[in-house]
Short mmCIF file of C-alpha atoms in Angstrom, two decimals:
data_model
loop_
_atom_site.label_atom_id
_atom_site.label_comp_id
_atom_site.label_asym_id
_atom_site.label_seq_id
_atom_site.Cartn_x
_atom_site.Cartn_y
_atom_site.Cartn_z
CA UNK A 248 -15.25 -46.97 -5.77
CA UNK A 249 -15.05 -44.18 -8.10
CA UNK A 250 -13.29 -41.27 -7.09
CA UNK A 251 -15.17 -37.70 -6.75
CA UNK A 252 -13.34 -34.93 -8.35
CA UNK A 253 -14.42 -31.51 -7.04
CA UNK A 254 -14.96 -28.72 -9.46
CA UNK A 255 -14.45 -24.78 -9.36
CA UNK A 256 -18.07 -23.26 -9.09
CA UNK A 257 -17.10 -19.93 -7.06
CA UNK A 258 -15.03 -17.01 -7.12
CA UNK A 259 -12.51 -16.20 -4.50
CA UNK A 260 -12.04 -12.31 -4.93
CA UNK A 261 -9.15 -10.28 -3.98
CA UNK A 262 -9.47 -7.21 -5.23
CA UNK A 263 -10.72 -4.59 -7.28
CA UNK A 264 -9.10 -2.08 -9.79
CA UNK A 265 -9.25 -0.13 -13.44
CA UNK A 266 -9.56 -3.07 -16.62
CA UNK A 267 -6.85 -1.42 -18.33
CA UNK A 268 -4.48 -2.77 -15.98
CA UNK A 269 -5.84 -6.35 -16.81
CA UNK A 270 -2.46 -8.02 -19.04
CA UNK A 271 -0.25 -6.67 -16.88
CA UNK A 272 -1.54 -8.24 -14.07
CA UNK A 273 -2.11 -11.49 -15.37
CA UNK A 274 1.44 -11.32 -17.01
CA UNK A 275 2.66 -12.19 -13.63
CA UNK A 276 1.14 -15.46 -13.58
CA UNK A 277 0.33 -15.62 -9.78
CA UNK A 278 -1.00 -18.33 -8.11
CA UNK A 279 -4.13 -17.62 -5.10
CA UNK A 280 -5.71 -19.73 -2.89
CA UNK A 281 -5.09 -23.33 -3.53
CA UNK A 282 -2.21 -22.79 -5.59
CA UNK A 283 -5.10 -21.81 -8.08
CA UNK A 284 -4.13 -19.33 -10.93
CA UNK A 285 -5.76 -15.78 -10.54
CA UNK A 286 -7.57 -14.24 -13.50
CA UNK A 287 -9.16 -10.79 -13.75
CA UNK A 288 -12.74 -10.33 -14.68
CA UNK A 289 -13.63 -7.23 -16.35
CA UNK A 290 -17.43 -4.95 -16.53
CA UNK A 291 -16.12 -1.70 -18.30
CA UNK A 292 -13.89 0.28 -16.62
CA UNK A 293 -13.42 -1.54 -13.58
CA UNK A 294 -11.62 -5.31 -12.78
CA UNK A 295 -11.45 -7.49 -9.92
CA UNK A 296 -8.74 -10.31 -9.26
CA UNK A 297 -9.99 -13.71 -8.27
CA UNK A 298 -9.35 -17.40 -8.39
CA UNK A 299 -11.42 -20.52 -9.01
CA UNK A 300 -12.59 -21.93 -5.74
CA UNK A 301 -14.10 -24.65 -4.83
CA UNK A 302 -15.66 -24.20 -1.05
CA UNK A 303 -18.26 -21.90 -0.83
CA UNK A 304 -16.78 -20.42 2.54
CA UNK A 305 -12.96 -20.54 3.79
CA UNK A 306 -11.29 -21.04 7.02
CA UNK A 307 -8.79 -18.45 8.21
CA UNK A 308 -5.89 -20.97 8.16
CA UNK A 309 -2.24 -19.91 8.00
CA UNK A 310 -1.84 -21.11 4.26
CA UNK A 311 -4.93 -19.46 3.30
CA UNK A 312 -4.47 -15.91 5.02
CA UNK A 313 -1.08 -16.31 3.36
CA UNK A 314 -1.80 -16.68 -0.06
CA UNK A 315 -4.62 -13.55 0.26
CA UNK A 316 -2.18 -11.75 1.70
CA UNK A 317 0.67 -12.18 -1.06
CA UNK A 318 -1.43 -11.30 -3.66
CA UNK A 319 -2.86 -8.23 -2.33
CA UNK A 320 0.72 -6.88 -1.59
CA UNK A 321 1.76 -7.80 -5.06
CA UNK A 322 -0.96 -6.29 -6.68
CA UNK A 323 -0.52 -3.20 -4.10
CA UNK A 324 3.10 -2.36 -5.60
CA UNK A 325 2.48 -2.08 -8.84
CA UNK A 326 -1.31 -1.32 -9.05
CA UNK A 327 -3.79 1.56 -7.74
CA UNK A 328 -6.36 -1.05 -6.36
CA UNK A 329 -8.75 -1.73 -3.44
CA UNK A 330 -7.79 -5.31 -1.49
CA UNK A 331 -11.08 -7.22 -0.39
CA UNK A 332 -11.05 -8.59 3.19
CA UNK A 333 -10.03 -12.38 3.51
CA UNK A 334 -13.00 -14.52 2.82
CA UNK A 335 -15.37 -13.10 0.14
CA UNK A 336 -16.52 -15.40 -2.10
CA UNK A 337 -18.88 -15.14 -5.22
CA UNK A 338 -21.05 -18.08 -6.32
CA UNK A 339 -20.46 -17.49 -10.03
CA UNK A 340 -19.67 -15.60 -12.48
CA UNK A 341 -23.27 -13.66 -12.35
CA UNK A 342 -22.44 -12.43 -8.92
CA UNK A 343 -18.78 -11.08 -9.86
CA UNK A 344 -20.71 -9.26 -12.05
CA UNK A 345 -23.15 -8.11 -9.90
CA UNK A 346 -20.96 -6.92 -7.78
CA UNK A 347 -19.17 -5.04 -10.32
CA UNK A 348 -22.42 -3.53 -11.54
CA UNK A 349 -23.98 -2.74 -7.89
CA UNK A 350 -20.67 -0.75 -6.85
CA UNK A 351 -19.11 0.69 -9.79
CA UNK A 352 -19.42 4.17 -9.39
CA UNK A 353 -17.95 3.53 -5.72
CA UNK A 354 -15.41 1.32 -6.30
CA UNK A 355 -14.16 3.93 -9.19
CA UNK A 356 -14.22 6.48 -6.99
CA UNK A 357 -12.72 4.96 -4.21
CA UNK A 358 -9.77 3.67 -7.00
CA UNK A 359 -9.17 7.23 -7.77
CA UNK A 360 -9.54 8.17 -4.17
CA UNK A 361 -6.53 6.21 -2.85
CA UNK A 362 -4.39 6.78 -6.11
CA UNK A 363 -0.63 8.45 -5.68
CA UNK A 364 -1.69 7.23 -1.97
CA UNK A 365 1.06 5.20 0.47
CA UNK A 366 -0.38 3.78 3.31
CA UNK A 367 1.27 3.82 6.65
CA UNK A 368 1.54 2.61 9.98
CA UNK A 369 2.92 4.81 12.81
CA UNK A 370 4.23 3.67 16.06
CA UNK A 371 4.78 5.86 19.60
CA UNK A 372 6.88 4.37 21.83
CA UNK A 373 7.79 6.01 25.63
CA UNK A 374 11.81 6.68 26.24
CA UNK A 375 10.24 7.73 29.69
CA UNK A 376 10.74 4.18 32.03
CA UNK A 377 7.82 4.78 34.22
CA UNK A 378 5.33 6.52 31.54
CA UNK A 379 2.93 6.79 34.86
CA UNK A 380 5.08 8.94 36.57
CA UNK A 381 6.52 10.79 33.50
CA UNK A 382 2.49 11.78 33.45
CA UNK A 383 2.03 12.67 37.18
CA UNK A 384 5.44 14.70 36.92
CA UNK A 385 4.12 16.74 33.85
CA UNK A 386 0.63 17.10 34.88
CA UNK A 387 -0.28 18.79 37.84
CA UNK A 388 -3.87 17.49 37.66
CA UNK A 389 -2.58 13.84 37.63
CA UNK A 390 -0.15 14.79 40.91
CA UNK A 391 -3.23 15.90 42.98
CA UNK A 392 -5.17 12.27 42.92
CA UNK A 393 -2.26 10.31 43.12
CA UNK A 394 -1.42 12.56 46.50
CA UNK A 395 -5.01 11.73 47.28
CA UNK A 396 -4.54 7.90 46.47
CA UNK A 397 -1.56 7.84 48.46
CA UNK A 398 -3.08 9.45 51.22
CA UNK A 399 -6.10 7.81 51.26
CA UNK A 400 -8.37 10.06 50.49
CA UNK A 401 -9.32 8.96 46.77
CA UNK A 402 -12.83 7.06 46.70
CA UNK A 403 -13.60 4.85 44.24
CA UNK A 404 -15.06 7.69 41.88
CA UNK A 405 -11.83 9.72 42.17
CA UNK A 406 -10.19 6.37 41.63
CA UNK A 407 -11.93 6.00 38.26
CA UNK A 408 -11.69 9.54 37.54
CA UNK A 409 -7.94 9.85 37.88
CA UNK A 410 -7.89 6.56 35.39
CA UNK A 411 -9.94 8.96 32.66
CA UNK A 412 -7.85 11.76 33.24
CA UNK A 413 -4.26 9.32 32.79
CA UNK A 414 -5.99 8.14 29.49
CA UNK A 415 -7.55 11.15 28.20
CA UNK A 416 -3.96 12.84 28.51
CA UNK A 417 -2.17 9.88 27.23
CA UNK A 418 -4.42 10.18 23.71
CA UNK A 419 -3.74 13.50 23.73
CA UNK A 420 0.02 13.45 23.71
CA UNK A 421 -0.46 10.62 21.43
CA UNK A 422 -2.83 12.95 18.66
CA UNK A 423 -0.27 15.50 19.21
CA UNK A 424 3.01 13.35 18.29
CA UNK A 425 0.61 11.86 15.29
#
């Protein structure tokens, strides 16, 4: 039995950014999806980073996500560029282009947009032990239907209410600290 050897016939795309950054990038000779090497195809002004591919759709597996995920961050350090969600593939080399020629003026902008830009992730955490009661002791609204709770006067409208009011301050303490 003879062997069947499966050839590249799609594009798995990482990212987008400016041509001119082109050598650079592939001067780091990193490897994609598959251990494949990652080449930049060009239309002007604008680039995108893929890899050969073989499947025409991918499985979010561990090894997979990984590899997307390292070369995005490695071409986020040192490059202004726009990553690509996990998973898009292009046929050929007709629809990298395509795509290059459908959303240039975007994809430019967008570059230029996020450029001198850090992206970051902001977390709010509670000191308070009981973040409940830290609420119904601040907020005199929040005090009145937990009396009524307690009491047994709260129906199950006031019930829900007092949950909207609990959230609606909660966001708003969180927008404030943001």
């Amino acid at each position: 039995m003879i062997d069947q050897v499966q050839v590249a016939s799609g594009f798995y795309v990482y990212s987008f950014l400016r041509s001119k950054d082109r050598d650079s990038i592939l001067a780091e000779n990193l490897k994609g999806i598959e251990d494949a090497d990652i080449t930049v195809i060009e239309r002007g002004d604008l680039a995108v980073v893929v890899s050969a591919i073989v499947p025409k759709k991918i499985r979010p597996q561990r090894k997979f996500l990984a590899a997307h995920q390292e070369i995005v961050t490695n071409l986020a350090k040192h490059w202004r560029m726009l990553p690509v969600s996990f998973g898009l593939i292009a046929d050929d080399l007709d629809q990298v282009h395509h795509i290059l020629d459908k959303n240039h003026d975007v994809l430019i902008e967008q570059l230029d947009r996020v450029g001198g830009n850090v992206e970051m992730t902001i977390v709010l955490k509670w000191t308070a032990s009981n973040i409940p009661q830290y609420f119904v002791e601040r907020y005199p609204e929040l005090q009145v239907a937990r009396n009524m709770l307690i009491e047994g006067r709260a129906s199950r409208e006031d019930q829900i209410e007092m949950g909207r009011i609990y959230e609606s301050l909660l966001n708003s303490e969180r927008a404030s600290f943001t």
